[in-house]
């Protein structure tokens, strides 16, 4: 009886170890991702998320792709004299051990030419390609803007 429970404990311990390895093996963590629902004829949509680099080296986000869109760019909204402009960035830098936030009025994904109208409740598969050809795939929900 005692031996059996020791085995059970050991099995549980090993299980928890492998679960830990799975989550900590990805150096990049994507959280809070969403795409803002746009009017019916919109040719572009905006996407936001927090990207955490858990390594002690800085990481570059080179590109983003999705079967739901023709093209995806990185933009930053910049206000000058009360006018917002969007500045394209070829890639984004995520500093070591830090979180980079894409948020309304700041850095965002610009998702061009949706294959079909996307509304709240829809989900989109997004592939982010980081330094050293590391791909991170994530599912991004479409939501109405929160004010
Ligand atoms: Cu933009």
Short mmCIF file of N, CA and C and ligand atoms in Angstrom, two decimals:
data_model
loop_
_atom_site.label_atom_id
_atom_site.label_comp_id
_atom_site.label_asym_id
_atom_site.label_seq_id
_atom_site.Cartn_x
_atom_site.Cartn_y
_atom_site.Cartn_z
N UNK A 1 0.84 -1.20 0.00
CA UNK A 1 0.00 0.00 0.00
C UNK A 1 0.87 1.25 0.00
N UNK A 2 1.85 1.25 0.90
CA UNK A 2 2.73 2.43 0.96
C UNK A 2 3.56 2.58 -0.32
N UNK A 3 4.03 1.43 -0.83
CA UNK A 3 4.82 1.47 -2.07
C UNK A 3 3.98 2.00 -3.22
N UNK A 4 2.74 1.54 -3.28
CA UNK A 4 1.84 1.98 -4.35
C UNK A 4 1.67 3.50 -4.33
N UNK A 5 1.45 4.06 -3.13
CA UNK A 5 1.23 5.51 -3.07
C UNK A 5 2.51 6.27 -3.40
N UNK A 6 3.67 5.65 -3.08
CA UNK A 6 4.93 6.29 -3.48
C UNK A 6 5.03 6.37 -5.00
N UNK A 7 4.64 5.26 -5.65
CA UNK A 7 4.65 5.26 -7.11
C UNK A 7 3.71 6.32 -7.66
N UNK A 8 2.55 6.43 -7.04
CA UNK A 8 1.56 7.41 -7.48
C UNK A 8 2.14 8.81 -7.37
N UNK A 9 2.80 9.06 -6.23
CA UNK A 9 3.40 10.38 -6.03
C UNK A 9 4.48 10.65 -7.07
N UNK A 10 5.30 9.61 -7.33
CA UNK A 10 6.37 9.76 -8.31
C UNK A 10 5.79 10.07 -9.69
N UNK A 11 4.73 9.34 -10.04
CA UNK A 11 4.10 9.55 -11.35
C UNK A 11 3.56 10.97 -11.46
N UNK A 12 2.91 11.43 -10.38
CA UNK A 12 2.37 12.80 -10.38
C UNK A 12 3.49 13.82 -10.52
N UNK A 13 4.60 13.54 -9.80
CA UNK A 13 5.74 14.45 -9.83
C UNK A 13 6.30 14.56 -11.25
N UNK A 14 6.47 13.40 -11.92
CA UNK A 14 7.00 13.39 -13.27
C UNK A 14 6.05 14.10 -14.23
N UNK A 15 4.75 13.88 -14.03
CA UNK A 15 3.75 14.55 -14.87
C UNK A 15 3.87 16.06 -14.75
N UNK A 16 4.01 16.53 -13.51
CA UNK A 16 4.07 17.98 -13.30
C UNK A 16 5.35 18.54 -13.90
N UNK A 17 6.43 17.75 -13.85
CA UNK A 17 7.69 18.19 -14.47
C UNK A 17 7.54 18.38 -15.96
N UNK A 18 6.91 17.40 -16.62
CA UNK A 18 6.79 17.50 -18.08
C UNK A 18 5.85 18.65 -18.45
N UNK A 19 4.83 18.89 -17.63
CA UNK A 19 3.92 20.01 -17.89
C UNK A 19 4.69 21.32 -17.80
N UNK A 20 5.58 21.43 -16.80
CA UNK A 20 6.38 22.64 -16.64
C UNK A 20 7.27 22.86 -17.86
N UNK A 21 7.92 21.77 -18.30
CA UNK A 21 8.82 21.89 -19.45
C UNK A 21 8.09 22.43 -20.67
N UNK A 22 6.87 21.97 -20.86
CA UNK A 22 6.13 22.37 -22.03
C UNK A 22 5.91 23.88 -22.06
N UNK A 23 5.51 24.45 -20.92
CA UNK A 23 5.20 25.87 -20.92
C UNK A 23 6.46 26.73 -20.94
N UNK A 24 7.54 26.26 -20.30
CA UNK A 24 8.73 27.11 -20.23
C UNK A 24 9.62 26.96 -21.46
N UNK A 25 9.30 26.00 -22.37
CA UNK A 25 10.17 25.80 -23.53
C UNK A 25 9.95 26.89 -24.58
N UNK A 26 8.81 27.57 -24.54
CA UNK A 26 8.58 28.65 -25.50
C UNK A 26 9.13 29.96 -24.94
N UNK A 27 10.14 30.54 -25.62
CA UNK A 27 10.74 31.77 -25.10
C UNK A 27 9.85 32.99 -25.27
N UNK A 28 8.81 32.84 -26.10
CA UNK A 28 7.92 33.97 -26.36
C UNK A 28 6.50 33.61 -25.92
N UNK A 29 5.88 34.49 -25.16
CA UNK A 29 4.52 34.24 -24.68
C UNK A 29 3.60 35.34 -25.20
N UNK A 30 2.52 34.92 -25.86
CA UNK A 30 1.55 35.88 -26.39
C UNK A 30 0.33 35.89 -25.47
N UNK A 31 -0.08 37.07 -25.02
CA UNK A 31 -1.25 37.17 -24.15
C UNK A 31 -2.15 38.31 -24.59
N UNK A 32 -3.41 38.17 -24.25
CA UNK A 32 -4.39 39.25 -24.46
C UNK A 32 -4.56 39.67 -25.90
N UNK A 33 -4.39 38.72 -26.84
CA UNK A 33 -4.49 39.10 -28.25
C UNK A 33 -5.94 39.28 -28.66
N UNK A 34 -6.20 40.31 -29.46
CA UNK A 34 -7.54 40.51 -30.05
C UNK A 34 -7.44 41.36 -31.29
N UNK A 35 -8.43 41.19 -32.16
CA UNK A 35 -8.55 41.99 -33.38
C UNK A 35 -9.83 42.80 -33.25
N UNK A 36 -9.74 44.08 -33.56
CA UNK A 36 -10.90 44.95 -33.41
C UNK A 36 -11.87 44.77 -34.59
N UNK A 37 -13.12 44.47 -34.25
CA UNK A 37 -14.15 44.38 -35.29
C UNK A 37 -14.23 45.69 -36.07
N UNK A 38 -14.36 45.59 -37.39
CA UNK A 38 -14.38 46.78 -38.24
C UNK A 38 -15.69 46.84 -39.02
N UNK A 39 -16.03 48.02 -39.56
CA UNK A 39 -17.25 48.15 -40.37
C UNK A 39 -17.21 47.21 -41.57
N UNK A 40 -18.39 46.87 -42.14
CA UNK A 40 -18.50 45.84 -43.20
C UNK A 40 -17.53 46.01 -44.37
N UNK A 41 -17.29 47.23 -44.81
CA UNK A 41 -16.46 47.39 -46.02
C UNK A 41 -15.00 47.74 -45.71
N UNK A 42 -14.60 47.58 -44.47
CA UNK A 42 -13.23 47.93 -44.10
C UNK A 42 -12.22 47.07 -44.86
N UNK A 43 -11.15 47.70 -45.35
CA UNK A 43 -10.13 46.95 -46.07
C UNK A 43 -8.97 46.57 -45.15
N UNK A 44 -9.01 47.06 -43.90
CA UNK A 44 -7.95 46.71 -42.94
C UNK A 44 -8.54 46.67 -41.54
N UNK A 45 -7.93 45.84 -40.69
CA UNK A 45 -8.34 45.74 -39.29
C UNK A 45 -7.08 45.88 -38.43
N UNK A 46 -7.30 46.22 -37.16
CA UNK A 46 -6.16 46.39 -36.25
C UNK A 46 -6.16 45.26 -35.21
N UNK A 47 -4.96 44.81 -34.85
CA UNK A 47 -4.82 43.74 -33.87
C UNK A 47 -3.86 44.15 -32.76
N UNK A 48 -4.14 43.65 -31.57
CA UNK A 48 -3.36 44.04 -30.38
C UNK A 48 -3.01 42.81 -29.55
N UNK A 49 -1.94 42.92 -28.76
CA UNK A 49 -1.52 41.80 -27.90
C UNK A 49 -0.34 42.24 -27.05
N UNK A 50 -0.04 41.42 -26.05
CA UNK A 50 1.20 41.60 -25.31
C UNK A 50 2.13 40.43 -25.66
N UNK A 51 3.37 40.79 -26.00
CA UNK A 51 4.37 39.78 -26.35
C UNK A 51 5.47 39.81 -25.31
N UNK A 52 5.63 38.69 -24.60
CA UNK A 52 6.65 38.64 -23.55
C UNK A 52 7.83 37.79 -24.00
N UNK A 53 8.99 38.38 -23.90
CA UNK A 53 10.26 37.69 -24.19
C UNK A 53 10.82 37.21 -22.86
N UNK A 54 10.85 35.89 -22.66
CA UNK A 54 11.29 35.34 -21.38
C UNK A 54 12.79 35.04 -21.37
N UNK A 55 13.48 35.36 -22.47
CA UNK A 55 14.91 35.07 -22.53
C UNK A 55 15.73 36.30 -22.14
N UNK A 56 17.03 36.11 -21.96
CA UNK A 56 17.87 37.26 -21.63
C UNK A 56 18.57 37.84 -22.86
N UNK A 57 18.01 37.52 -24.04
CA UNK A 57 18.49 38.17 -25.28
C UNK A 57 17.32 38.88 -25.94
N UNK A 58 17.60 39.96 -26.63
CA UNK A 58 16.47 40.62 -27.29
C UNK A 58 16.08 39.84 -28.54
N UNK A 59 14.77 39.92 -28.84
CA UNK A 59 14.19 39.12 -29.91
C UNK A 59 13.55 40.07 -30.92
N UNK A 60 13.62 39.70 -32.19
CA UNK A 60 12.99 40.51 -33.23
C UNK A 60 11.79 39.77 -33.79
N UNK A 61 10.68 40.49 -33.85
CA UNK A 61 9.49 39.95 -34.53
C UNK A 61 9.57 40.40 -35.99
N UNK A 62 9.81 39.43 -36.88
CA UNK A 62 10.05 39.77 -38.28
C UNK A 62 8.78 39.93 -39.10
N UNK A 63 7.83 39.03 -38.86
CA UNK A 63 6.63 39.09 -39.70
C UNK A 63 5.46 38.40 -39.03
N UNK A 64 4.29 38.70 -39.55
CA UNK A 64 3.06 38.06 -39.09
C UNK A 64 2.27 37.65 -40.32
N UNK A 65 1.60 36.50 -40.22
CA UNK A 65 0.82 36.01 -41.35
C UNK A 65 -0.42 35.30 -40.85
N UNK A 66 -1.46 35.33 -41.67
CA UNK A 66 -2.71 34.65 -41.32
C UNK A 66 -3.45 34.30 -42.59
N UNK A 67 -4.07 33.09 -42.63
CA UNK A 67 -4.87 32.75 -43.82
C UNK A 67 -6.10 33.65 -43.96
N UNK A 68 -6.44 34.38 -42.89
CA UNK A 68 -7.64 35.23 -42.91
C UNK A 68 -7.38 36.60 -43.54
N UNK A 69 -6.10 36.92 -43.82
CA UNK A 69 -5.76 38.24 -44.36
C UNK A 69 -4.73 38.12 -45.49
N UNK A 70 -4.78 39.10 -46.39
CA UNK A 70 -3.84 39.10 -47.51
C UNK A 70 -2.44 39.48 -47.06
N UNK A 71 -2.35 40.46 -46.15
CA UNK A 71 -1.05 40.92 -45.69
C UNK A 71 -1.17 41.51 -44.29
N UNK A 72 -0.07 41.45 -43.53
CA UNK A 72 -0.07 42.03 -42.19
C UNK A 72 1.19 42.88 -42.01
N UNK A 73 0.99 44.10 -41.54
CA UNK A 73 2.12 44.99 -41.28
C UNK A 73 2.15 45.38 -39.81
N UNK A 74 3.32 45.84 -39.36
CA UNK A 74 3.43 46.42 -38.02
C UNK A 74 3.36 47.94 -38.16
N UNK A 75 2.48 48.56 -37.40
CA UNK A 75 2.33 50.02 -37.45
C UNK A 75 2.45 50.59 -36.05
N UNK A 76 2.76 51.88 -36.01
CA UNK A 76 2.63 52.62 -34.75
C UNK A 76 1.85 53.90 -35.03
N UNK A 77 0.81 54.13 -34.25
CA UNK A 77 0.06 55.39 -34.35
C UNK A 77 0.83 56.46 -33.59
N UNK A 78 1.08 57.57 -34.27
CA UNK A 78 1.83 58.66 -33.66
C UNK A 78 1.02 59.94 -33.80
N UNK A 79 0.83 60.65 -32.70
CA UNK A 79 0.06 61.88 -32.72
C UNK A 79 0.98 63.07 -32.89
N UNK A 80 0.67 63.93 -33.87
CA UNK A 80 1.43 65.16 -34.04
C UNK A 80 0.46 66.29 -34.34
N UNK A 81 0.48 67.33 -33.52
CA UNK A 81 -0.44 68.47 -33.66
C UNK A 81 -1.89 68.02 -33.74
N UNK A 82 -2.24 67.06 -32.93
CA UNK A 82 -3.63 66.60 -32.86
C UNK A 82 -4.04 65.67 -33.98
N UNK A 83 -3.11 65.33 -34.85
CA UNK A 83 -3.43 64.43 -35.97
C UNK A 83 -2.68 63.10 -35.78
N UNK A 84 -3.43 61.99 -35.87
CA UNK A 84 -2.80 60.68 -35.76
C UNK A 84 -2.35 60.18 -37.14
N UNK A 85 -1.12 59.75 -37.20
CA UNK A 85 -0.62 59.09 -38.41
C UNK A 85 -0.13 57.71 -38.03
N UNK A 86 -0.09 56.80 -39.02
CA UNK A 86 0.42 55.46 -38.74
C UNK A 86 1.75 55.29 -39.45
N UNK A 87 2.77 54.96 -38.66
CA UNK A 87 4.12 54.77 -39.20
C UNK A 87 4.37 53.26 -39.30
N UNK A 88 4.65 52.77 -40.52
CA UNK A 88 4.96 51.34 -40.65
C UNK A 88 6.35 51.01 -40.07
N UNK A 89 6.45 49.85 -39.44
CA UNK A 89 7.73 49.35 -38.95
C UNK A 89 7.98 47.99 -39.61
N UNK A 90 9.20 47.79 -40.13
CA UNK A 90 9.49 46.52 -40.81
C UNK A 90 9.51 45.36 -39.84
N UNK A 91 9.94 45.64 -38.60
CA UNK A 91 9.91 44.60 -37.58
C UNK A 91 9.83 45.25 -36.21
N UNK A 92 9.58 44.47 -35.19
CA UNK A 92 9.48 44.98 -33.82
C UNK A 92 10.57 44.35 -32.96
N UNK A 93 11.12 45.13 -32.06
CA UNK A 93 12.15 44.63 -31.15
C UNK A 93 11.53 44.39 -29.78
N UNK A 94 11.73 43.20 -29.25
CA UNK A 94 11.24 42.89 -27.91
C UNK A 94 12.44 42.66 -27.02
N UNK A 95 12.66 43.59 -26.10
CA UNK A 95 13.86 43.57 -25.27
C UNK A 95 13.88 42.33 -24.38
N UNK A 96 15.07 41.97 -23.92
CA UNK A 96 15.24 40.80 -23.05
C UNK A 96 14.37 40.93 -21.81
N UNK A 97 13.77 39.82 -21.41
CA UNK A 97 12.97 39.76 -20.18
C UNK A 97 11.99 40.92 -20.06
N UNK A 98 11.26 41.17 -21.13
CA UNK A 98 10.30 42.26 -21.04
C UNK A 98 9.08 41.98 -21.91
N UNK A 99 8.05 42.77 -21.68
CA UNK A 99 6.81 42.63 -22.42
C UNK A 99 6.62 43.82 -23.34
N UNK A 100 6.34 43.53 -24.60
CA UNK A 100 6.08 44.57 -25.60
C UNK A 100 4.58 44.59 -25.83
N UNK A 101 3.99 45.78 -25.70
CA UNK A 101 2.54 45.85 -25.81
C UNK A 101 2.10 46.52 -27.11
N UNK A 102 1.25 45.82 -27.85
CA UNK A 102 0.57 46.43 -28.99
C UNK A 102 -0.81 46.81 -28.49
N UNK A 103 -1.13 48.11 -28.56
CA UNK A 103 -2.40 48.55 -27.97
C UNK A 103 -2.97 49.74 -28.76
N UNK A 104 -4.29 49.98 -28.63
CA UNK A 104 -4.91 51.08 -29.38
C UNK A 104 -4.17 52.40 -29.17
N UNK A 105 -3.95 53.14 -30.25
CA UNK A 105 -3.26 54.42 -30.19
C UNK A 105 -1.76 54.31 -30.15
N UNK A 106 -1.23 53.12 -30.33
CA UNK A 106 0.21 52.88 -30.21
C UNK A 106 0.62 51.83 -31.26
N UNK A 107 1.52 50.96 -30.92
CA UNK A 107 1.88 49.88 -31.84
C UNK A 107 0.68 48.96 -32.05
N UNK A 108 0.53 48.47 -33.27
CA UNK A 108 -0.55 47.52 -33.57
C UNK A 108 -0.20 46.70 -34.81
N UNK A 109 -0.92 45.61 -34.98
CA UNK A 109 -0.87 44.89 -36.25
C UNK A 109 -1.88 45.54 -37.17
N UNK A 110 -1.50 45.76 -38.43
CA UNK A 110 -2.46 46.22 -39.43
C UNK A 110 -2.70 45.05 -40.35
N UNK A 111 -3.94 44.56 -40.30
CA UNK A 111 -4.29 43.34 -41.04
C UNK A 111 -5.11 43.73 -42.27
N UNK A 112 -4.52 43.51 -43.46
CA UNK A 112 -5.12 44.01 -44.69
C UNK A 112 -5.94 42.95 -45.42
N UNK A 113 -7.05 43.41 -45.98
CA UNK A 113 -7.88 42.63 -46.89
C UNK A 113 -8.34 41.30 -46.28
N UNK A 114 -9.29 41.37 -45.35
CA UNK A 114 -9.82 40.13 -44.78
C UNK A 114 -10.48 39.28 -45.86
N UNK A 115 -10.28 37.96 -45.79
CA UNK A 115 -10.85 37.04 -46.78
C UNK A 115 -12.38 37.07 -46.71
N UNK A 116 -12.92 37.34 -45.50
CA UNK A 116 -14.36 37.52 -45.35
C UNK A 116 -14.59 38.47 -44.19
N UNK A 117 -15.82 38.97 -44.06
CA UNK A 117 -16.14 39.86 -42.96
C UNK A 117 -15.94 39.13 -41.63
N UNK A 118 -15.20 39.75 -40.73
CA UNK A 118 -14.95 39.16 -39.42
C UNK A 118 -15.68 39.97 -38.37
N UNK A 119 -16.42 39.27 -37.51
CA UNK A 119 -17.18 39.96 -36.46
C UNK A 119 -16.87 39.34 -35.11
N UNK A 120 -17.31 40.02 -34.06
CA UNK A 120 -17.08 39.54 -32.70
C UNK A 120 -17.48 38.07 -32.59
N UNK A 121 -16.61 37.27 -31.98
CA UNK A 121 -16.88 35.85 -31.84
C UNK A 121 -16.08 35.01 -32.83
N UNK A 122 -15.67 35.62 -33.94
CA UNK A 122 -14.81 34.91 -34.89
C UNK A 122 -13.40 34.76 -34.31
N UNK A 123 -12.68 33.76 -34.81
CA UNK A 123 -11.30 33.55 -34.39
C UNK A 123 -10.41 33.42 -35.62
N UNK A 124 -9.20 33.93 -35.47
CA UNK A 124 -8.26 33.97 -36.58
C UNK A 124 -6.96 33.31 -36.15
N UNK A 125 -6.38 32.49 -37.01
CA UNK A 125 -5.08 31.90 -36.72
C UNK A 125 -3.99 32.86 -37.19
N UNK A 126 -3.06 33.13 -36.29
CA UNK A 126 -2.00 34.09 -36.60
C UNK A 126 -0.66 33.41 -36.34
N UNK A 127 0.26 33.55 -37.29
CA UNK A 127 1.61 33.02 -37.11
C UNK A 127 2.59 34.18 -37.04
N UNK A 128 3.31 34.25 -35.93
CA UNK A 128 4.32 35.30 -35.75
C UNK A 128 5.69 34.66 -35.92
N UNK A 129 6.53 35.27 -36.77
CA UNK A 129 7.86 34.73 -37.00
C UNK A 129 8.90 35.63 -36.33
N UNK A 130 9.61 35.04 -35.38
CA UNK A 130 10.61 35.76 -34.60
C UNK A 130 12.01 35.42 -35.09
N UNK A 131 13.01 36.01 -34.44
CA UNK A 131 14.41 35.74 -34.73
C UNK A 131 14.67 34.24 -34.84
N UNK A 132 15.62 33.89 -35.66
CA UNK A 132 16.04 32.50 -35.85
C UNK A 132 14.90 31.62 -36.34
N UNK A 133 14.02 32.24 -37.16
CA UNK A 133 12.92 31.51 -37.80
C UNK A 133 12.02 30.78 -36.82
N UNK A 134 11.90 31.33 -35.62
CA UNK A 134 11.02 30.69 -34.66
C UNK A 134 9.59 31.18 -34.87
N UNK A 135 8.69 30.24 -35.18
CA UNK A 135 7.29 30.58 -35.40
C UNK A 135 6.47 30.35 -34.15
N UNK A 136 5.62 31.29 -33.84
CA UNK A 136 4.67 31.11 -32.75
C UNK A 136 3.27 31.28 -33.33
N UNK A 137 2.46 30.23 -33.20
CA UNK A 137 1.11 30.29 -33.73
C UNK A 137 0.14 30.58 -32.59
N UNK A 138 -0.81 31.47 -32.85
CA UNK A 138 -1.76 31.80 -31.80
C UNK A 138 -3.15 32.03 -32.42
N UNK A 139 -4.17 31.77 -31.61
CA UNK A 139 -5.55 31.98 -32.06
C UNK A 139 -6.01 33.31 -31.50
N UNK A 140 -6.47 34.19 -32.37
CA UNK A 140 -6.83 35.54 -31.95
C UNK A 140 -8.32 35.77 -32.15
N UNK A 141 -9.04 36.13 -31.09
CA UNK A 141 -10.47 36.41 -31.21
C UNK A 141 -10.73 37.81 -31.76
N UNK A 142 -11.84 37.94 -32.48
CA UNK A 142 -12.30 39.24 -32.95
C UNK A 142 -13.27 39.78 -31.89
N UNK A 143 -13.06 41.05 -31.51
CA UNK A 143 -13.90 41.66 -30.47
C UNK A 143 -14.31 43.07 -30.90
N UNK A 144 -15.40 43.52 -30.31
CA UNK A 144 -15.76 44.93 -30.49
C UNK A 144 -14.85 45.76 -29.61
N UNK A 145 -14.56 46.98 -30.04
CA UNK A 145 -13.69 47.86 -29.26
C UNK A 145 -14.32 48.13 -27.89
N UNK A 146 -13.49 48.14 -26.85
CA UNK A 146 -13.97 48.47 -25.50
C UNK A 146 -13.63 49.92 -25.21
N UNK A 147 -14.58 50.63 -24.76
CA UNK A 147 -14.32 52.04 -24.44
C UNK A 147 -14.48 52.26 -22.95
CU1 LIG B 1 -2.11 50.83 -38.82
#
